[in-house]
mmCIF file of C-alpha atoms in Angstrom:
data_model
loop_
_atom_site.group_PDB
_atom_site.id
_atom_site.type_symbol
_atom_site.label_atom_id
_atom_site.label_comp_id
_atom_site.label_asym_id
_atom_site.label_seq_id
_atom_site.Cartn_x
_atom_site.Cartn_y
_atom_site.Cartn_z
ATOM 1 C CA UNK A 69 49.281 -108.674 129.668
ATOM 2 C CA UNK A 70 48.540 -112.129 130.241
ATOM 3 C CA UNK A 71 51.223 -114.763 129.804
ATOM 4 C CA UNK A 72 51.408 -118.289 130.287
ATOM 5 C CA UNK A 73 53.842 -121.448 129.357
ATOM 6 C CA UNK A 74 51.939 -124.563 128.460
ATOM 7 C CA UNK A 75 53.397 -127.547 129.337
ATOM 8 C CA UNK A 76 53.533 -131.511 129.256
ATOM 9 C CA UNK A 77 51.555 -131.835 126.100
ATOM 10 C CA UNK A 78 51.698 -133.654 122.755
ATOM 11 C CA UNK A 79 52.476 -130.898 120.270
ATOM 12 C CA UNK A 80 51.351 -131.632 116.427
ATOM 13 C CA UNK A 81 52.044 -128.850 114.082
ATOM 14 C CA UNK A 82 51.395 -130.091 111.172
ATOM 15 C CA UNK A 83 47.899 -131.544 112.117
ATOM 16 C CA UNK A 84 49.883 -134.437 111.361
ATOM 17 C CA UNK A 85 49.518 -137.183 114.122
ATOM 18 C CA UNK A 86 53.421 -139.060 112.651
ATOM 19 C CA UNK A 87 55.088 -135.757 112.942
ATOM 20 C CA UNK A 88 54.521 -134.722 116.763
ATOM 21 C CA UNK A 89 56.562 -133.808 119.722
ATOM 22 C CA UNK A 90 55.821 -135.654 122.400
ATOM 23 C CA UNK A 91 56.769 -133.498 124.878
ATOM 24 C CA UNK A 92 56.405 -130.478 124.013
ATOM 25 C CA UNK A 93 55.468 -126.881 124.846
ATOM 26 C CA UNK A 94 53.600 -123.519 123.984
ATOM 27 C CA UNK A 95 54.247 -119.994 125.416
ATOM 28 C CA UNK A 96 51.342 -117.579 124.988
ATOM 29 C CA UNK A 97 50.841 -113.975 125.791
ATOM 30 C CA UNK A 98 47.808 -112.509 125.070
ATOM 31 C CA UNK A 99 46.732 -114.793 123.156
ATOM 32 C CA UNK A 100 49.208 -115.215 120.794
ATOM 33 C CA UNK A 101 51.861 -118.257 120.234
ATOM 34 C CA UNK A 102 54.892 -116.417 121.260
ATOM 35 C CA UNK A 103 56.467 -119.943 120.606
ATOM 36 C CA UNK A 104 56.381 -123.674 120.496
ATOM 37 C CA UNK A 105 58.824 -126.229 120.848
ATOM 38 C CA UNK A 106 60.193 -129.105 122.612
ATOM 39 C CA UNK A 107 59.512 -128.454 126.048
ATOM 40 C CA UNK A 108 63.820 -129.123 126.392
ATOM 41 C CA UNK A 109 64.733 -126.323 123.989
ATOM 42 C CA UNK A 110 62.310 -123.665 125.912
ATOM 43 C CA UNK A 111 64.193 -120.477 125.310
ATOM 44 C CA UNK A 112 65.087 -119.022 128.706
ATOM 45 C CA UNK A 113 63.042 -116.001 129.092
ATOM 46 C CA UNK A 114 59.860 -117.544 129.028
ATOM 47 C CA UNK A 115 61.552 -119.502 132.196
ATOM 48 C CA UNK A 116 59.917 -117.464 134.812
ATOM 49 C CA UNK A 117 56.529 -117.648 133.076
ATOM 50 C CA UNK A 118 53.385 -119.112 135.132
ATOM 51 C CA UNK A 119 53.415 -122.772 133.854
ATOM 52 C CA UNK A 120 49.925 -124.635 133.061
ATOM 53 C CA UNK A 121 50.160 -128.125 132.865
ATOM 54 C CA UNK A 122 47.755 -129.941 130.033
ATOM 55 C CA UNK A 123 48.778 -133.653 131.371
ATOM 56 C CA UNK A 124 49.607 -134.761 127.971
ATOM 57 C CA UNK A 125 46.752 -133.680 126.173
ATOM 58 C CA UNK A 126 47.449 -133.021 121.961
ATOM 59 C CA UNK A 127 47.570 -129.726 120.825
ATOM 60 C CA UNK A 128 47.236 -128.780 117.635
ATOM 61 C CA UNK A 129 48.363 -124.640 116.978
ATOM 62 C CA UNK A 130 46.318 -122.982 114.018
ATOM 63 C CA UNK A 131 43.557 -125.929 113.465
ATOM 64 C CA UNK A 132 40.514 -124.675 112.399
ATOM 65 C CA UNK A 133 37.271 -126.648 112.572
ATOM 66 C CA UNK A 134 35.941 -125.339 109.665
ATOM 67 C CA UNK A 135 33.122 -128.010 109.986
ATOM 68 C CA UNK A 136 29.482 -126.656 109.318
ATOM 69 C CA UNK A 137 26.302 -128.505 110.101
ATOM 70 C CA UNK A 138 23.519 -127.737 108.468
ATOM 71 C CA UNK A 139 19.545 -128.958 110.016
ATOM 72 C CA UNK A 140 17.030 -127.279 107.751
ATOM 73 C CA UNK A 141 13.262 -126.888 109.001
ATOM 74 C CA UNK A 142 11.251 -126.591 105.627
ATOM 75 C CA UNK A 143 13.217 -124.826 103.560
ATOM 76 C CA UNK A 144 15.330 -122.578 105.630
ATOM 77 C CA UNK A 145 18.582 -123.903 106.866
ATOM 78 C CA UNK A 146 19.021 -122.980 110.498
ATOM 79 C CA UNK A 147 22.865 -122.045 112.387
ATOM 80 C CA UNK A 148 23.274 -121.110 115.855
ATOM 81 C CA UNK A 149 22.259 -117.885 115.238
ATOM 82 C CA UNK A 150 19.005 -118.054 113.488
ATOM 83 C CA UNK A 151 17.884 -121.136 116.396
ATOM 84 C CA UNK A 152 18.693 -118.903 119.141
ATOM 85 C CA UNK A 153 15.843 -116.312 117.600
ATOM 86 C CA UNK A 154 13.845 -119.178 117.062
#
């Protein structure tokens, strides 16, 4: 069971860059949000979780780059998959 506090980041849950917290942080065990916040309000039992420090980076919970890229070669479009076979 793997848990871990992330810390000293920009947190924007909304995908919303006007509506962040700008210091902010994320516990995770296993995987899973367990939850997010401002770094100030971290509920105390995730206090003597290991702590990872992202320097500030943004972080963005739940955003999915649902982005697809399609190259075609003739007439058959190609993904990752069907260029690794190729």
């Amino acid at each position: 069971m793997k848990q871990t506090v992330w810390h000293h980041l920009k947190l924007c849950p909304k995908g919303d860059p006007d509506h962040t917290l700008p210091d902010a942080a994320i516990a995770v065990k296993d995987g899973k949000i367990a939850w997010l916040g401002a770094a100030a309000e971290l509920p105390g039992r995730f206090a003597a979780w290991p702590r990872e420090d992202l320097h500030g980076a943004w972080v963005t919970p739940g955003l999915v780059d649902c982005l697809r890229i399609w190259c075609t070669a003739g007439s058959a479009p190609m993904n990752s998959r069907s260029a690794s076979r190729a």
